[in-house]
JSON list of C-alpha atoms in Angstrom, two decimals:
[
{"chain": "M", "resi": 766, "resn": "UNK", "atom": "CA", "xyz": [129.13, 85.21, 123.30]},
{"chain": "M", "resi": 767, "resn": "UNK", "atom": "CA", "xyz": [128.20, 88.71, 122.01]},
{"chain": "M", "resi": 768, "resn": "UNK", "atom": "CA", "xyz": [130.27, 90.50, 119.39]},
{"chain": "M", "resi": 769, "resn": "UNK", "atom": "CA", "xyz": [130.68, 93.53, 121.66]},
{"chain": "M", "resi": 770, "resn": "UNK", "atom": "CA", "xyz": [134.18, 92.49, 122.77]},
{"chain": "M", "resi": 771, "resn": "UNK", "atom": "CA", "xyz": [137.54, 94.21, 122.51]},
{"chain": "M", "resi": 772, "resn": "UNK", "atom": "CA", "xyz": [139.76, 92.61, 119.89]},
{"chain": "M", "resi": 773, "resn": "UNK", "atom": "CA", "xyz": [143.46, 92.26, 120.76]},
{"chain": "M", "resi": 774, "resn": "UNK", "atom": "CA", "xyz": [145.89, 93.84, 118.31]},
{"chain": "M", "resi": 775, "resn": "UNK", "atom": "CA", "xyz": [149.68, 94.15, 118.03]},
{"chain": "M", "resi": 776, "resn": "UNK", "atom": "CA", "xyz": [149.68, 97.94, 117.71]},
{"chain": "M", "resi": 777, "resn": "UNK", "atom": "CA", "xyz": [147.65, 100.47, 119.72]},
{"chain": "M", "resi": 778, "resn": "UNK", "atom": "CA", "xyz": [146.32, 101.94, 116.45]},
{"chain": "M", "resi": 779, "resn": "UNK", "atom": "CA", "xyz": [144.96, 98.55, 115.37]},
{"chain": "M", "resi": 780, "resn": "UNK", "atom": "CA", "xyz": [142.56, 98.19, 118.33]},
{"chain": "M", "resi": 781, "resn": "UNK", "atom": "CA", "xyz": [139.00, 97.83, 117.10]},
{"chain": "M", "resi": 782, "resn": "UNK", "atom": "CA", "xyz": [135.97, 98.03, 119.34]},
{"chain": "M", "resi": 783, "resn": "UNK", "atom": "CA", "xyz": [132.62, 96.76, 118.18]},
{"chain": "M", "resi": 784, "resn": "UNK", "atom": "CA", "xyz": [130.30, 99.34, 119.71]},
{"chain": "M", "resi": 785, "resn": "UNK", "atom": "CA", "xyz": [127.04, 97.82, 118.62]},
{"chain": "M", "resi": 786, "resn": "UNK", "atom": "CA", "xyz": [125.56, 94.42, 118.01]},
{"chain": "M", "resi": 787, "resn": "UNK", "atom": "CA", "xyz": [124.26, 95.17, 114.53]},
{"chain": "M", "resi": 788, "resn": "UNK", "atom": "CA", "xyz": [122.07, 92.11, 114.13]},
{"chain": "M", "resi": 789, "resn": "UNK", "atom": "CA", "xyz": [120.06, 92.90, 117.26]},
{"chain": "M", "resi": 790, "resn": "UNK", "atom": "CA", "xyz": [119.94, 96.63, 116.39]},
{"chain": "M", "resi": 791, "resn": "UNK", "atom": "CA", "xyz": [118.65, 95.83, 112.88]},
{"chain": "M", "resi": 792, "resn": "UNK", "atom": "CA", "xyz": [115.96, 93.62, 114.40]},
{"chain": "M", "resi": 793, "resn": "UNK", "atom": "CA", "xyz": [114.90, 96.48, 116.70]},
{"chain": "M", "resi": 794, "resn": "UNK", "atom": "CA", "xyz": [114.45, 98.73, 113.66]},
{"chain": "M", "resi": 795, "resn": "UNK", "atom": "CA", "xyz": [112.40, 96.07, 111.89]},
{"chain": "M", "resi": 796, "resn": "UNK", "atom": "CA", "xyz": [110.12, 95.70, 114.93]},
{"chain": "M", "resi": 797, "resn": "UNK", "atom": "CA", "xyz": [109.73, 99.49, 115.06]},
{"chain": "M", "resi": 798, "resn": "UNK", "atom": "CA", "xyz": [108.61, 99.46, 111.41]},
{"chain": "M", "resi": 799, "resn": "UNK", "atom": "CA", "xyz": [106.10, 96.73, 112.21]},
{"chain": "M", "resi": 800, "resn": "UNK", "atom": "CA", "xyz": [104.62, 98.99, 114.87]},
{"chain": "M", "resi": 801, "resn": "UNK", "atom": "CA", "xyz": [104.24, 101.87, 112.40]},
{"chain": "M", "resi": 802, "resn": "UNK", "atom": "CA", "xyz": [102.22, 99.70, 110.02]},
{"chain": "M", "resi": 803, "resn": "UNK", "atom": "CA", "xyz": [100.19, 97.54, 112.34]},
{"chain": "M", "resi": 804, "resn": "UNK", "atom": "CA", "xyz": [97.36, 96.17, 110.18]},
{"chain": "M", "resi": 805, "resn": "UNK", "atom": "CA", "xyz": [95.60, 94.31, 113.01]},
{"chain": "M", "resi": 806, "resn": "UNK", "atom": "CA", "xyz": [92.85, 96.94, 112.89]},
{"chain": "M", "resi": 807, "resn": "UNK", "atom": "CA", "xyz": [91.60, 95.42, 109.61]},
{"chain": "M", "resi": 808, "resn": "UNK", "atom": "CA", "xyz": [90.51, 92.13, 111.17]},
{"chain": "M", "resi": 809, "resn": "UNK", "atom": "CA", "xyz": [88.22, 93.88, 113.65]},
{"chain": "M", "resi": 810, "resn": "UNK", "atom": "CA", "xyz": [87.16, 96.84, 111.44]},
{"chain": "M", "resi": 811, "resn": "UNK", "atom": "CA", "xyz": [83.45, 95.96, 111.20]},
{"chain": "M", "resi": 812, "resn": "UNK", "atom": "CA", "xyz": [83.04, 94.89, 114.84]},
{"chain": "M", "resi": 813, "resn": "UNK", "atom": "CA", "xyz": [84.74, 98.03, 116.12]},
{"chain": "M", "resi": 814, "resn": "UNK", "atom": "CA", "xyz": [82.58, 100.25, 113.89]},
{"chain": "M", "resi": 815, "resn": "UNK", "atom": "CA", "xyz": [79.39, 98.54, 115.10]},
{"chain": "M", "resi": 816, "resn": "UNK", "atom": "CA", "xyz": [80.41, 99.12, 118.70]},
{"chain": "M", "resi": 817, "resn": "UNK", "atom": "CA", "xyz": [81.35, 102.78, 118.06]},
{"chain": "M", "resi": 818, "resn": "UNK", "atom": "CA", "xyz": [78.11, 103.53, 116.18]},
{"chain": "M", "resi": 819, "resn": "UNK", "atom": "CA", "xyz": [75.84, 101.58, 118.57]},
{"chain": "M", "resi": 820, "resn": "UNK", "atom": "CA", "xyz": [74.56, 104.58, 120.56]},
{"chain": "M", "resi": 821, "resn": "UNK", "atom": "CA", "xyz": [75.92, 107.38, 118.38]},
{"chain": "M", "resi": 822, "resn": "UNK", "atom": "CA", "xyz": [73.57, 110.19, 117.38]},
{"chain": "M", "resi": 823, "resn": "UNK", "atom": "CA", "xyz": [74.09, 111.71, 113.95]},
{"chain": "M", "resi": 824, "resn": "UNK", "atom": "CA", "xyz": [76.26, 110.55, 111.08]},
{"chain": "M", "resi": 825, "resn": "UNK", "atom": "CA", "xyz": [77.85, 107.18, 111.88]},
{"chain": "M", "resi": 826, "resn": "UNK", "atom": "CA", "xyz": [81.61, 106.73, 112.00]},
{"chain": "M", "resi": 827, "resn": "UNK", "atom": "CA", "xyz": [83.17, 105.25, 108.85]},
{"chain": "M", "resi": 828, "resn": "UNK", "atom": "CA", "xyz": [86.60, 104.52, 110.31]},
{"chain": "M", "resi": 829, "resn": "UNK", "atom": "CA", "xyz": [87.38, 102.66, 113.54]},
{"chain": "M", "resi": 830, "resn": "UNK", "atom": "CA", "xyz": [89.43, 104.18, 116.35]},
{"chain": "M", "resi": 831, "resn": "UNK", "atom": "CA", "xyz": [92.33, 101.76, 115.71]},
{"chain": "M", "resi": 832, "resn": "UNK", "atom": "CA", "xyz": [92.71, 103.07, 112.12]},
{"chain": "M", "resi": 833, "resn": "UNK", "atom": "CA", "xyz": [92.66, 106.67, 113.38]},
{"chain": "M", "resi": 834, "resn": "UNK", "atom": "CA", "xyz": [95.38, 105.77, 115.91]},
{"chain": "M", "resi": 835, "resn": "UNK", "atom": "CA", "xyz": [97.55, 104.43, 113.08]},
{"chain": "M", "resi": 836, "resn": "UNK", "atom": "CA", "xyz": [96.98, 107.61, 111.08]},
{"chain": "M", "resi": 837, "resn": "UNK", "atom": "CA", "xyz": [97.81, 109.73, 114.15]},
{"chain": "M", "resi": 838, "resn": "UNK", "atom": "CA", "xyz": [101.14, 107.92, 114.52]},
{"chain": "M", "resi": 839, "resn": "UNK", "atom": "CA", "xyz": [101.93, 108.48, 110.85]},
{"chain": "M", "resi": 840, "resn": "UNK", "atom": "CA", "xyz": [100.91, 112.14, 111.13]},
{"chain": "M", "resi": 841, "resn": "UNK", "atom": "CA", "xyz": [104.05, 112.78, 113.15]},
{"chain": "M", "resi": 842, "resn": "UNK", "atom": "CA", "xyz": [105.94, 112.48, 109.85]},
{"chain": "M", "resi": 843, "resn": "UNK", "atom": "CA", "xyz": [103.31, 113.09, 107.14]},
{"chain": "M", "resi": 844, "resn": "UNK", "atom": "CA", "xyz": [100.78, 115.89, 106.63]},
{"chain": "M", "resi": 845, "resn": "UNK", "atom": "CA", "xyz": [97.03, 115.26, 106.39]},
{"chain": "M", "resi": 846, "resn": "UNK", "atom": "CA", "xyz": [96.87, 115.22, 102.59]},
{"chain": "M", "resi": 847, "resn": "UNK", "atom": "CA", "xyz": [99.71, 112.71, 102.60]},
{"chain": "M", "resi": 848, "resn": "UNK", "atom": "CA", "xyz": [97.70, 110.60, 105.03]},
{"chain": "M", "resi": 849, "resn": "UNK", "atom": "CA", "xyz": [94.80, 110.70, 102.58]},
{"chain": "M", "resi": 850, "resn": "UNK", "atom": "CA", "xyz": [97.18, 109.43, 99.90]},
{"chain": "M", "resi": 851, "resn": "UNK", "atom": "CA", "xyz": [98.26, 106.57, 102.15]},
{"chain": "M", "resi": 852, "resn": "UNK", "atom": "CA", "xyz": [94.60, 105.72, 102.87]},
{"chain": "M", "resi": 853, "resn": "UNK", "atom": "CA", "xyz": [93.83, 105.72, 99.12]},
{"chain": "M", "resi": 854, "resn": "UNK", "atom": "CA", "xyz": [96.70, 103.31, 98.47]},
{"chain": "M", "resi": 855, "resn": "UNK", "atom": "CA", "xyz": [95.57, 101.06, 101.33]},
{"chain": "M", "resi": 856, "resn": "UNK", "atom": "CA", "xyz": [92.10, 101.02, 99.75]},
{"chain": "M", "resi": 857, "resn": "UNK", "atom": "CA", "xyz": [93.65, 100.18, 96.36]},
{"chain": "M", "resi": 858, "resn": "UNK", "atom": "CA", "xyz": [95.38, 97.18, 97.95]},
{"chain": "M", "resi": 859, "resn": "UNK", "atom": "CA", "xyz": [92.08, 96.30, 99.69]},
{"chain": "M", "resi": 860, "resn": "UNK", "atom": "CA", "xyz": [93.66, 96.58, 103.14]},
{"chain": "M", "resi": 861, "resn": "UNK", "atom": "CA", "xyz": [90.79, 98.91, 104.08]},
{"chain": "M", "resi": 862, "resn": "UNK", "atom": "CA", "xyz": [87.30, 98.96, 102.52]},
{"chain": "M", "resi": 863, "resn": "UNK", "atom": "CA", "xyz": [87.44, 102.65, 101.50]},
{"chain": "M", "resi": 864, "resn": "UNK", "atom": "CA", "xyz": [89.66, 105.66, 102.06]},
{"chain": "M", "resi": 865, "resn": "UNK", "atom": "CA", "xyz": [89.09, 108.80, 104.08]},
{"chain": "M", "resi": 866, "resn": "UNK", "atom": "CA", "xyz": [89.50, 112.43, 103.10]},
{"chain": "M", "resi": 867, "resn": "UNK", "atom": "CA", "xyz": [92.00, 114.57, 104.98]},
{"chain": "M", "resi": 868, "resn": "UNK", "atom": "CA", "xyz": [89.35, 116.67, 106.76]},
{"chain": "M", "resi": 869, "resn": "UNK", "atom": "CA", "xyz": [87.85, 113.57, 108.38]},
{"chain": "M", "resi": 870, "resn": "UNK", "atom": "CA", "xyz": [91.32, 112.50, 109.47]},
{"chain": "M", "resi": 871, "resn": "UNK", "atom": "CA", "xyz": [92.01, 116.00, 110.82]},
{"chain": "M", "resi": 872, "resn": "UNK", "atom": "CA", "xyz": [88.80, 116.04, 112.88]},
{"chain": "M", "resi": 873, "resn": "UNK", "atom": "CA", "xyz": [89.22, 112.54, 114.27]},
{"chain": "M", "resi": 874, "resn": "UNK", "atom": "CA", "xyz": [92.91, 112.97, 115.11]},
{"chain": "M", "resi": 875, "resn": "UNK", "atom": "CA", "xyz": [92.28, 116.31, 116.83]},
{"chain": "M", "resi": 876, "resn": "UNK", "atom": "CA", "xyz": [89.37, 114.84, 118.83]},
{"chain": "M", "resi": 877, "resn": "UNK", "atom": "CA", "xyz": [91.43, 111.82, 119.89]},
{"chain": "M", "resi": 878, "resn": "UNK", "atom": "CA", "xyz": [92.14, 111.62, 123.62]},
{"chain": "M", "resi": 879, "resn": "UNK", "atom": "CA", "xyz": [94.73, 109.02, 124.64]},
{"chain": "M", "resi": 880, "resn": "UNK", "atom": "CA", "xyz": [93.88, 106.67, 127.50]},
{"chain": "M", "resi": 881, "resn": "UNK", "atom": "CA", "xyz": [96.23, 106.81, 130.48]},
{"chain": "M", "resi": 882, "resn": "UNK", "atom": "CA", "xyz": [96.38, 104.22, 133.28]},
{"chain": "M", "resi": 883, "resn": "UNK", "atom": "CA", "xyz": [97.09, 105.74, 136.69]},
{"chain": "M", "resi": 884, "resn": "UNK", "atom": "CA", "xyz": [98.86, 103.72, 139.39]},
{"chain": "M", "resi": 885, "resn": "UNK", "atom": "CA", "xyz": [96.94, 102.62, 142.48]},
{"chain": "M", "resi": 886, "resn": "UNK", "atom": "CA", "xyz": [99.74, 102.67, 145.07]},
{"chain": "M", "resi": 887, "resn": "UNK", "atom": "CA", "xyz": [100.23, 105.72, 147.30]},
{"chain": "M", "resi": 888, "resn": "UNK", "atom": "CA", "xyz": [103.88, 106.68, 146.87]},
{"chain": "M", "resi": 889, "resn": "UNK", "atom": "CA", "xyz": [104.88, 107.42, 143.31]},
{"chain": "M", "resi": 890, "resn": "UNK", "atom": "CA", "xyz": [108.30, 108.34, 141.97]},
{"chain": "M", "resi": 891, "resn": "UNK", "atom": "CA", "xyz": [107.79, 110.16, 138.70]},
{"chain": "M", "resi": 892, "resn": "UNK", "atom": "CA", "xyz": [109.89, 111.63, 135.93]},
{"chain": "M", "resi": 893, "resn": "UNK", "atom": "CA", "xyz": [108.86, 114.37, 133.55]},
{"chain": "M", "resi": 894, "resn": "UNK", "atom": "CA", "xyz": [110.32, 115.43, 130.22]},
{"chain": "M", "resi": 895, "resn": "UNK", "atom": "CA", "xyz": [109.22, 117.76, 127.46]},
{"chain": "M", "resi": 896, "resn": "UNK", "atom": "CA", "xyz": [110.05, 118.53, 123.86]},
{"chain": "M", "resi": 897, "resn": "UNK", "atom": "CA", "xyz": [109.01, 121.02, 121.20]},
{"chain": "M", "resi": 898, "resn": "UNK", "atom": "CA", "xyz": [107.77, 120.26, 117.69]},
{"chain": "M", "resi": 899, "resn": "UNK", "atom": "CA", "xyz": [107.50, 122.79, 114.86]},
{"chain": "M", "resi": 900, "resn": "UNK", "atom": "CA", "xyz": [103.94, 123.25, 113.65]},
{"chain": "M", "resi": 901, "resn": "UNK", "atom": "CA", "xyz": [104.90, 123.97, 110.03]},
{"chain": "M", "resi": 902, "resn": "UNK", "atom": "CA", "xyz": [106.62, 121.75, 107.50]},
{"chain": "M", "resi": 903, "resn": "UNK", "atom": "CA", "xyz": [107.94, 124.72, 105.54]},
{"chain": "M", "resi": 904, "resn": "UNK", "atom": "CA", "xyz": [111.71, 124.93, 105.29]},
{"chain": "M", "resi": 905, "resn": "UNK", "atom": "CA", "xyz": [113.50, 128.11, 106.31]},
{"chain": "M", "resi": 906, "resn": "UNK", "atom": "CA", "xyz": [114.80, 128.62, 102.77]},
{"chain": "M", "resi": 907, "resn": "UNK", "atom": "CA", "xyz": [111.29, 128.64, 101.35]},
{"chain": "M", "resi": 908, "resn": "UNK", "atom": "CA", "xyz": [110.06, 131.00, 104.05]},
{"chain": "M", "resi": 909, "resn": "UNK", "atom": "CA", "xyz": [113.00, 133.38, 103.54]},
{"chain": "M", "resi": 910, "resn": "UNK", "atom": "CA", "xyz": [112.65, 133.40, 99.76]},
{"chain": "M", "resi": 911, "resn": "UNK", "atom": "CA", "xyz": [108.88, 133.50, 99.25]},
{"chain": "M", "resi": 912, "resn": "UNK", "atom": "CA", "xyz": [107.17, 134.36, 102.49]},
{"chain": "M", "resi": 913, "resn": "UNK", "atom": "CA", "xyz": [107.45, 136.60, 105.45]},
{"chain": "M", "resi": 914, "resn": "UNK", "atom": "CA", "xyz": [109.39, 135.28, 108.38]},
{"chain": "M", "resi": 915, "resn": "UNK", "atom": "CA", "xyz": [106.98, 134.85, 111.24]},
{"chain": "M", "resi": 916, "resn": "UNK", "atom": "CA", "xyz": [107.83, 133.58, 114.65]},
{"chain": "M", "resi": 917, "resn": "UNK", "atom": "CA", "xyz": [107.79, 129.80, 114.45]},
{"chain": "M", "resi": 918, "resn": "UNK", "atom": "CA", "xyz": [105.06, 128.19, 116.48]},
{"chain": "M", "resi": 919, "resn": "UNK", "atom": "CA", "xyz": [105.89, 125.09, 118.46]},
{"chain": "M", "resi": 920, "resn": "UNK", "atom": "CA", "xyz": [103.82, 122.43, 120.08]},
{"chain": "M", "resi": 921, "resn": "UNK", "atom": "CA", "xyz": [105.31, 121.55, 123.45]},
{"chain": "M", "resi": 922, "resn": "UNK", "atom": "CA", "xyz": [104.64, 118.05, 124.73]},
{"chain": "M", "resi": 923, "resn": "UNK", "atom": "CA", "xyz": [105.40, 117.25, 128.38]},
{"chain": "M", "resi": 924, "resn": "UNK", "atom": "CA", "xyz": [105.19, 113.61, 129.41]},
{"chain": "M", "resi": 925, "resn": "UNK", "atom": "CA", "xyz": [105.14, 112.43, 133.02]},
{"chain": "M", "resi": 926, "resn": "UNK", "atom": "CA", "xyz": [105.67, 108.77, 133.86]},
{"chain": "M", "resi": 927, "resn": "UNK", "atom": "CA", "xyz": [106.13, 106.46, 136.81]},
{"chain": "M", "resi": 928, "resn": "UNK", "atom": "CA", "xyz": [109.81, 105.57, 137.20]},
{"chain": "M", "resi": 929, "resn": "UNK", "atom": "CA", "xyz": [109.19, 102.11, 138.68]},
{"chain": "M", "resi": 930, "resn": "UNK", "atom": "CA", "xyz": [106.60, 100.74, 136.28]},
{"chain": "M", "resi": 931, "resn": "UNK", "atom": "CA", "xyz": [107.46, 102.91, 133.25]},
{"chain": "M", "resi": 932, "resn": "UNK", "atom": "CA", "xyz": [103.75, 103.69, 132.78]},
{"chain": "M", "resi": 933, "resn": "UNK", "atom": "CA", "xyz": [102.55, 106.99, 131.38]},
{"chain": "M", "resi": 934, "resn": "UNK", "atom": "CA", "xyz": [100.77, 109.10, 134.02]},
{"chain": "M", "resi": 935, "resn": "UNK", "atom": "CA", "xyz": [100.13, 112.42, 132.31]},
{"chain": "M", "resi": 936, "resn": "UNK", "atom": "CA", "xyz": [100.65, 114.06, 128.97]},
{"chain": "M", "resi": 937, "resn": "UNK", "atom": "CA", "xyz": [100.30, 117.84, 128.48]},
{"chain": "M", "resi": 938, "resn": "UNK", "atom": "CA", "xyz": [100.31, 119.56, 125.11]},
{"chain": "M", "resi": 939, "resn": "UNK", "atom": "CA", "xyz": [100.80, 123.32, 124.77]},
{"chain": "M", "resi": 940, "resn": "UNK", "atom": "CA", "xyz": [100.93, 125.57, 121.72]}
]
């Protein structure tokens, strides 16, 4: 029986309601952290690089697409130089063979195009939602004190998905 039950008390002020099952919520947070640092890319690093560089003209890739995807996820919270620091530490722990510089990460993340699966049935019920992200990490205090206040630029991300299957149909990004 779950802990999300109303406990009976003698006084109306003593009624306690457990609003959340903390053990399952804690496990959800742990699983989310496992997704942020998914090191499965390491086991297929060499095979993925061989496949990517098979018919490539020019300088071969040094980092597989799965590693760049991990860095792109982390870039939501960390700037590119911070990502280089993370890559250096991963190389120190021998989780990756060598680290990348932030310009390589910048180029690969900006060239990355996510793959979207489109449904095959004719009638689709979709939902769309958007959000804005600031493009600078500078705090307003620092901008007010040391720099000129410019109009903040935002990246607007609009996601469209199928309501029935919960699959992503379209993703638009505007600056």
